[in-house]
Amino acid sequence: MTSERPDFGPRPHRDSVAAALAELDGLVIETEPAKVKKRSRDFHWFSPVLKARLDEVTADAVVAPADEAEVRRVLAACFNHDVPVTVRGGGTGNYGQAMPLRGGIVLDTGYLNALVDVRQGWVRAQAGCMMGVLDARLRERGQSLRFHPSTVDTATIGGFVAGGSGGVGSITWGSLRDTGAVRALRVVTVEETPRTLELRGSHARLAMHGFGTAGVITEVELPTAPLTRWLERVVGFRQFARAVAFADALAHEDAILKRLVSVVAAPAAARYLFPHGIDESTHAVLVMVAETADEALDELVAAHGGSAVAAAGSPLYEYAWNHTTLHALKHDRAWTYLQVGYPQPGTVERVVRMAEAFGPDEVIPHIEFLRMRGVTAASGLPLVRFTSEARLAEIIAAHETAGCPVFNPHVFTLEEMGRKHVDKRLVAFKQEVDPKNLLNPGKMLSFERPELVQDQPTAFGFRSQ
Amino acid sequence: MPELHGLLDDLHDLDVETQPQKVKRRSRDFYWYSPILRRQLDDVTADAVVTPRNEAEVVRVVRSAVARDVPLTVRGGGTGNYGQAMPLKGGVVLDLSALAAVKAIDFGRVRVEAGAKIIDVDHACQADSRQELRFHPSTRATGTIGGYVAGGSSGIGSVTWGLLRDRGNILGARVVTAEAEPRILELRGDAIQKVNHAYGTNGVITELEMPLAPAYPWRDAVVAFDDFMVACRFADDLARQDGLLKKLVCVLPSPIAGRWVMPDLADERQSLVLVMIADHVAELFRAFVATHGGQCLRDALPSELPHQALPLYEYSWNHTTLHCLKHTRDITYLQTLFPPPTHLAKVEEMYRHFGEEVHLHLEFVRFGGEIACFGLQVVEYTSEPRLHAIMDYHNANGCPIFNPHDYTLEGGGMKKVDTLQLAFKREADPKGLLNPGKMIGWDDPDYDDSSDRRFLYDQ
């Protein structure tokens, strides 16, 4: 790895952008450079590596269509004039998912925010609908989202499906990659006359977690969860291994309905999350369980020797998942993070071993428990003190050597990230919906470099841990 | 010496039955599933059945039984399979079916009297707030909630919610002790395990507080496969799909699926997977079935089925055995845990070993945070020694049997003396009058339980 800014490929000619915009009379368009740049960014700066690489990235214009007809007009204009178009939701990604490497137009879905339909067990909304708004509307009908990122209040449902994977609630409902996580997506193609496709069931995977490279998602249909009253608890432990063992045991309790089981090790728990509740030697387990499980949780906490921590913030999920990293970064910009899998069996031992391999001065464990194909899995978002790219690479290598695969959050292409399986079927779909490769160009390397295409097709389009 | 007449005098104003045929009928359950228990228990009967109308009457019955040393065996719907509610030493059967009030329905929980029928609890919760019990036995229509907790363990819904013994699947239990002056205790948290699956040997459960799940419309789906192991792998994969909300994943093997269980739907070459799937993921479920090469023989909401059709769950769990017994009395059954994560390999091993002597009816469940399956195998019965040999082989090869041919707690699912339940019996039933003969640890303090097998109810 080097810190040099890579060549992202050609930007469109200024005249092409102007010609495309000229076809979009009546649409909401922003061209003021400072404002365009602000809306060309996300939380890529969580990574000092991406910050160095992507900091200058900006679009030429931001267009915010009011409805799907306007989306088609934008895509037709971009097709006609060969202008790249990068779809943006809430801009809460962490790897530059919505950053327009080759400039062109950022398509902001913010006005596509209608709730299309709600039924018992499912909801359909336009892609730009904020997840927090969607959840509130569902709540009125006794339902809720199954899971959401910690950025639920600012992230859009389309952005989550296009660039996210799981989050708060995944301990019960698994991740977006699971069968049944998404009922359908409505997608617009980038052609002379853009078409609208309804991708139902497993077909939706073609457009999921592709950073908007394979069609523009305009509507999302999701199964919902029943509305539940959640308890929020923070449980403190003196020993890290006991905190992990408690969290693992809780994650295995089938009768306790759970929404969040996170471990944040000392000293980060006190220093960055709950400075008034605990001291710096305490390891914290952040727990959200159904109110009906209060007594069961108390028994389990007592059995593991944990103690309740006061003065936790609410909502508790805003201290977990990627928000943990955010809180640390607010205090100290030297931190960054990794995304680590700790496979079964031996999850607890692996977590503890990796914590011991580095000290808390360099790596502070942060573990999120979730369901993966029917069993409990642990996924790490450890805080890592950044010194150099070379040292970061060593830390990644040490995890991989120990059997803990890393989904590298310091890269911005689908292939380097390793979560999305770019196979022939997906490349063929991309060819069909975006033949000129105008959608978020530079993120799907395989489309431009056929030697990278995976031979092995998967029904799921996701690599599992 | 028991003074039954004194007891009957004490309780003259209660609903008491002493007519011998009627008393014998209400002293029985489905123990006859087992040829061994049929031989052992066929003559068991109480001397009287008392049906209290409220908890105060329960206390009166218990007080009188303790004062007069009369054995007392609590009965719910009588749907047990191993004589759980059969009064080995006679005395009084305490029929709780009149204590059937649903006392309070709240967000995520219900408080109910022990004698309420499970189906009535479900209907009340559905009408109140579209909620339902997390899981129920296949005898939902006739079993009581108290009987389920006292004598059951899991059922339809366990593929999502685990077992009754899991922390959080029972929230509270109100218990009347069998002391000279009966006390009324509220057990909560882990203390509930004192009376959970204790066959009513150490207290009379009068009320329960149970957690609720949302009552989604469930579709009944029957998926056919030509190969048994393909059916098993489909069932296992389905059970692992966290995004597909389901209530039942049951494998009925060829040939008994078509021969005895669902002859109107399947033929003998087919192995069936019975699935209850939430309606709002049905479309995704169908695509999932297609990727496994299954053929849907049924895919309907109960309201779309002919009026006389049985609900799908009445072909699963212990009802599977019942359907087979209607065709032939030459079979019986087993209860087996195929432990995770190698349960499918163990199933295949037993399938190869026993062939068509042991038909592998499987129920997939969540077990300790993992997916596993229980076998409720239908066994072609030849003799008691052969049945024991079959069970021994399972136990010796990593597939622990919860012997349904044994009426004691230790001989059945517990496998060893539960010290928590035994200690509570000393406290709550010092005279040993409650369902006597079922807890070996009480009758025989020297009982050797030095077994290294895996226990269903291990604490």
JSON list of N, CA, C and O in Angstrom, two decimals, chain B residues 247-269:
[
{"chain": "B", "resi": 247, "resn": "LYS", "atom": "N", "xyz": [-42.08, -21.61, 11.94]},
{"chain": "B", "resi": 247, "resn": "LYS", "atom": "CA", "xyz": [-42.57, -22.15, 13.21]},
{"chain": "B", "resi": 247, "resn": "LYS", "atom": "C", "xyz": [-42.42, -23.66, 13.27]},
{"chain": "B", "resi": 247, "resn": "LYS", "atom": "O", "xyz": [-42.47, -24.23, 14.35]},
{"chain": "B", "resi": 248, "resn": "LEU", "atom": "N", "xyz": [-42.24, -24.28, 12.12]},
{"chain": "B", "resi": 248, "resn": "LEU", "atom": "CA", "xyz": [-42.15, -25.74, 12.09]},
{"chain": "B", "resi": 248, "resn": "LEU", "atom": "C", "xyz": [-41.24, -26.15, 10.95]},
{"chain": "B", "resi": 248, "resn": "LEU", "atom": "O", "xyz": [-41.41, -25.69, 9.82]},
{"chain": "B", "resi": 249, "resn": "VAL", "atom": "N", "xyz": [-40.27, -27.02, 11.24]},
{"chain": "B", "resi": 249, "resn": "VAL", "atom": "CA", "xyz": [-39.46, -27.68, 10.20]},
{"chain": "B", "resi": 249, "resn": "VAL", "atom": "C", "xyz": [-39.35, -29.14, 10.61]},
{"chain": "B", "resi": 249, "resn": "VAL", "atom": "O", "xyz": [-38.58, -29.50, 11.50]},
{"chain": "B", "resi": 250, "resn": "CYS", "atom": "N", "xyz": [-40.16, -29.98, 9.99]},
{"chain": "B", "resi": 250, "resn": "CYS", "atom": "CA", "xyz": [-40.34, -31.38, 10.40]},
{"chain": "B", "resi": 250, "resn": "CYS", "atom": "C", "xyz": [-40.06, -32.28, 9.19]},
{"chain": "B", "resi": 250, "resn": "CYS", "atom": "O", "xyz": [-40.55, -32.01, 8.10]},
{"chain": "B", "resi": 251, "resn": "VAL", "atom": "N", "xyz": [-39.26, -33.31, 9.39]},
{"chain": "B", "resi": 251, "resn": "VAL", "atom": "CA", "xyz": [-38.99, -34.26, 8.30]},
{"chain": "B", "resi": 251, "resn": "VAL", "atom": "C", "xyz": [-39.75, -35.56, 8.56]},
{"chain": "B", "resi": 251, "resn": "VAL", "atom": "O", "xyz": [-39.60, -36.17, 9.62]},
{"chain": "B", "resi": 252, "resn": "LEU", "atom": "N", "xyz": [-40.58, -35.94, 7.61]},
{"chain": "B", "resi": 252, "resn": "LEU", "atom": "CA", "xyz": [-41.27, -37.23, 7.65]},
{"chain": "B", "resi": 252, "resn": "LEU", "atom": "C", "xyz": [-40.65, -38.12, 6.58]},
{"chain": "B", "resi": 252, "resn": "LEU", "atom": "O", "xyz": [-40.74, -37.80, 5.40]},
{"chain": "B", "resi": 253, "resn": "PRO", "atom": "N", "xyz": [-40.02, -39.22, 6.98]},
{"chain": "B", "resi": 253, "resn": "PRO", "atom": "CA", "xyz": [-39.27, -40.00, 6.00]},
{"chain": "B", "resi": 253, "resn": "PRO", "atom": "C", "xyz": [-40.18, -40.89, 5.14]},
{"chain": "B", "resi": 253, "resn": "PRO", "atom": "O", "xyz": [-41.28, -41.25, 5.55]},
{"chain": "B", "resi": 254, "resn": "SER", "atom": "N", "xyz": [-39.63, -41.22, 3.99]},
{"chain": "B", "resi": 254, "resn": "SER", "atom": "CA", "xyz": [-40.20, -42.31, 3.20]},
{"chain": "B", "resi": 254, "resn": "SER", "atom": "C", "xyz": [-39.88, -43.62, 3.95]},
{"chain": "B", "resi": 254, "resn": "SER", "atom": "O", "xyz": [-38.81, -43.74, 4.54]},
{"chain": "B", "resi": 255, "resn": "PRO", "atom": "N", "xyz": [-40.75, -44.63, 3.96]},
{"chain": "B", "resi": 255, "resn": "PRO", "atom": "CA", "xyz": [-42.05, -44.68, 3.31]},
{"chain": "B", "resi": 255, "resn": "PRO", "atom": "C", "xyz": [-43.21, -44.25, 4.19]},
{"chain": "B", "resi": 255, "resn": "PRO", "atom": "O", "xyz": [-44.34, -44.19, 3.72]},
{"chain": "B", "resi": 256, "resn": "ILE", "atom": "N", "xyz": [-42.95, -43.95, 5.49]},
{"chain": "B", "resi": 256, "resn": "ILE", "atom": "CA", "xyz": [-44.11, -43.78, 6.39]},
{"chain": "B", "resi": 256, "resn": "ILE", "atom": "C", "xyz": [-44.88, -42.48, 6.12]},
{"chain": "B", "resi": 256, "resn": "ILE", "atom": "O", "xyz": [-46.05, -42.39, 6.45]},
{"chain": "B", "resi": 257, "resn": "ALA", "atom": "N", "xyz": [-44.18, -41.48, 5.49]},
{"chain": "B", "resi": 257, "resn": "ALA", "atom": "CA", "xyz": [-44.87, -40.21, 5.21]},
{"chain": "B", "resi": 257, "resn": "ALA", "atom": "C", "xyz": [-46.10, -40.49, 4.34]},
{"chain": "B", "resi": 257, "resn": "ALA", "atom": "O", "xyz": [-47.21, -40.05, 4.66]},
{"chain": "B", "resi": 258, "resn": "GLY", "atom": "N", "xyz": [-45.88, -41.24, 3.25]},
{"chain": "B", "resi": 258, "resn": "GLY", "atom": "CA", "xyz": [-46.99, -41.54, 2.35]},
{"chain": "B", "resi": 258, "resn": "GLY", "atom": "C", "xyz": [-47.84, -42.71, 2.81]},
{"chain": "B", "resi": 258, "resn": "GLY", "atom": "O", "xyz": [-49.01, -42.80, 2.50]},
{"chain": "B", "resi": 259, "resn": "ARG", "atom": "N", "xyz": [-47.23, -43.63, 3.55]},
{"chain": "B", "resi": 259, "resn": "ARG", "atom": "CA", "xyz": [-47.95, -44.84, 3.95]},
{"chain": "B", "resi": 259, "resn": "ARG", "atom": "C", "xyz": [-48.92, -44.58, 5.10]},
{"chain": "B", "resi": 259, "resn": "ARG", "atom": "O", "xyz": [-50.07, -45.04, 5.07]},
{"chain": "B", "resi": 260, "resn": "TRP", "atom": "N", "xyz": [-48.46, -43.84, 6.11]},
{"chain": "B", "resi": 260, "resn": "TRP", "atom": "CA", "xyz": [-49.26, -43.71, 7.33]},
{"chain": "B", "resi": 260, "resn": "TRP", "atom": "C", "xyz": [-49.62, -42.27, 7.71]},
{"chain": "B", "resi": 260, "resn": "TRP", "atom": "O", "xyz": [-50.66, -42.03, 8.28]},
{"chain": "B", "resi": 261, "resn": "VAL", "atom": "N", "xyz": [-48.71, -41.33, 7.46]},
{"chain": "B", "resi": 261, "resn": "VAL", "atom": "CA", "xyz": [-48.93, -39.99, 8.03]},
{"chain": "B", "resi": 261, "resn": "VAL", "atom": "C", "xyz": [-49.79, -39.13, 7.10]},
{"chain": "B", "resi": 261, "resn": "VAL", "atom": "O", "xyz": [-50.81, -38.58, 7.52]},
{"chain": "B", "resi": 262, "resn": "MET", "atom": "N", "xyz": [-49.40, -39.00, 5.85]},
{"chain": "B", "resi": 262, "resn": "MET", "atom": "CA", "xyz": [-50.16, -38.17, 4.91]},
{"chain": "B", "resi": 262, "resn": "MET", "atom": "C", "xyz": [-50.44, -38.95, 3.63]},
{"chain": "B", "resi": 262, "resn": "MET", "atom": "O", "xyz": [-50.04, -38.55, 2.54]},
{"chain": "B", "resi": 263, "resn": "PRO", "atom": "N", "xyz": [-51.16, -40.06, 3.73]},
{"chain": "B", "resi": 263, "resn": "PRO", "atom": "CA", "xyz": [-51.37, -40.90, 2.54]},
{"chain": "B", "resi": 263, "resn": "PRO", "atom": "C", "xyz": [-52.18, -40.19, 1.45]},
{"chain": "B", "resi": 263, "resn": "PRO", "atom": "O", "xyz": [-52.07, -40.56, 0.28]},
{"chain": "B", "resi": 264, "resn": "ASP", "atom": "N", "xyz": [-52.96, -39.21, 1.81]},
{"chain": "B", "resi": 264, "resn": "ASP", "atom": "CA", "xyz": [-53.76, -38.52, 0.80]},
{"chain": "B", "resi": 264, "resn": "ASP", "atom": "C", "xyz": [-52.92, -37.54, -0.02]},
{"chain": "B", "resi": 264, "resn": "ASP", "atom": "O", "xyz": [-53.36, -37.06, -1.06]},
{"chain": "B", "resi": 265, "resn": "LEU", "atom": "N", "xyz": [-51.73, -37.24, 0.48]},
{"chain": "B", "resi": 265, "resn": "LEU", "atom": "CA", "xyz": [-50.94, -36.19, -0.16]},
{"chain": "B", "resi": 265, "resn": "LEU", "atom": "C", "xyz": [-49.69, -36.74, -0.85]},
{"chain": "B", "resi": 265, "resn": "LEU", "atom": "O", "xyz": [-49.26, -36.21, -1.87]},
{"chain": "B", "resi": 266, "resn": "ALA", "atom": "N", "xyz": [-49.11, -37.78, -0.26]},
{"chain": "B", "resi": 266, "resn": "ALA", "atom": "CA", "xyz": [-47.80, -38.23, -0.74]},
{"chain": "B", "resi": 266, "resn": "ALA", "atom": "C", "xyz": [-47.81, -39.73, -1.02]},
{"chain": "B", "resi": 266, "resn": "ALA", "atom": "O", "xyz": [-48.69, -40.45, -0.53]},
{"chain": "B", "resi": 267, "resn": "ASP", "atom": "N", "xyz": [-46.82, -40.18, -1.80]},
{"chain": "B", "resi": 267, "resn": "ASP", "atom": "CA", "xyz": [-46.69, -41.63, -1.96]},
{"chain": "B", "resi": 267, "resn": "ASP", "atom": "C", "xyz": [-45.47, -42.12, -1.18]},
{"chain": "B", "resi": 267, "resn": "ASP", "atom": "O", "xyz": [-44.70, -41.33, -0.65]},
{"chain": "B", "resi": 268, "resn": "GLU", "atom": "N", "xyz": [-45.31, -43.42, -1.14]},
{"chain": "B", "resi": 268, "resn": "GLU", "atom": "CA", "xyz": [-44.33, -44.00, -0.21]},
{"chain": "B", "resi": 268, "resn": "GLU", "atom": "C", "xyz": [-42.88, -43.72, -0.59]},
{"chain": "B", "resi": 268, "resn": "GLU", "atom": "O", "xyz": [-41.99, -43.93, 0.22]},
{"chain": "B", "resi": 269, "resn": "ARG", "atom": "N", "xyz": [-42.66, -43.28, -1.83]},
{"chain": "B", "resi": 269, "resn": "ARG", "atom": "CA", "xyz": [-41.28, -42.99, -2.22]},
{"chain": "B", "resi": 269, "resn": "ARG", "atom": "C", "xyz": [-40.82, -41.63, -1.70]},
{"chain": "B", "resi": 269, "resn": "ARG", "atom": "O", "xyz": [-39.63, -41.33, -1.69]}
]
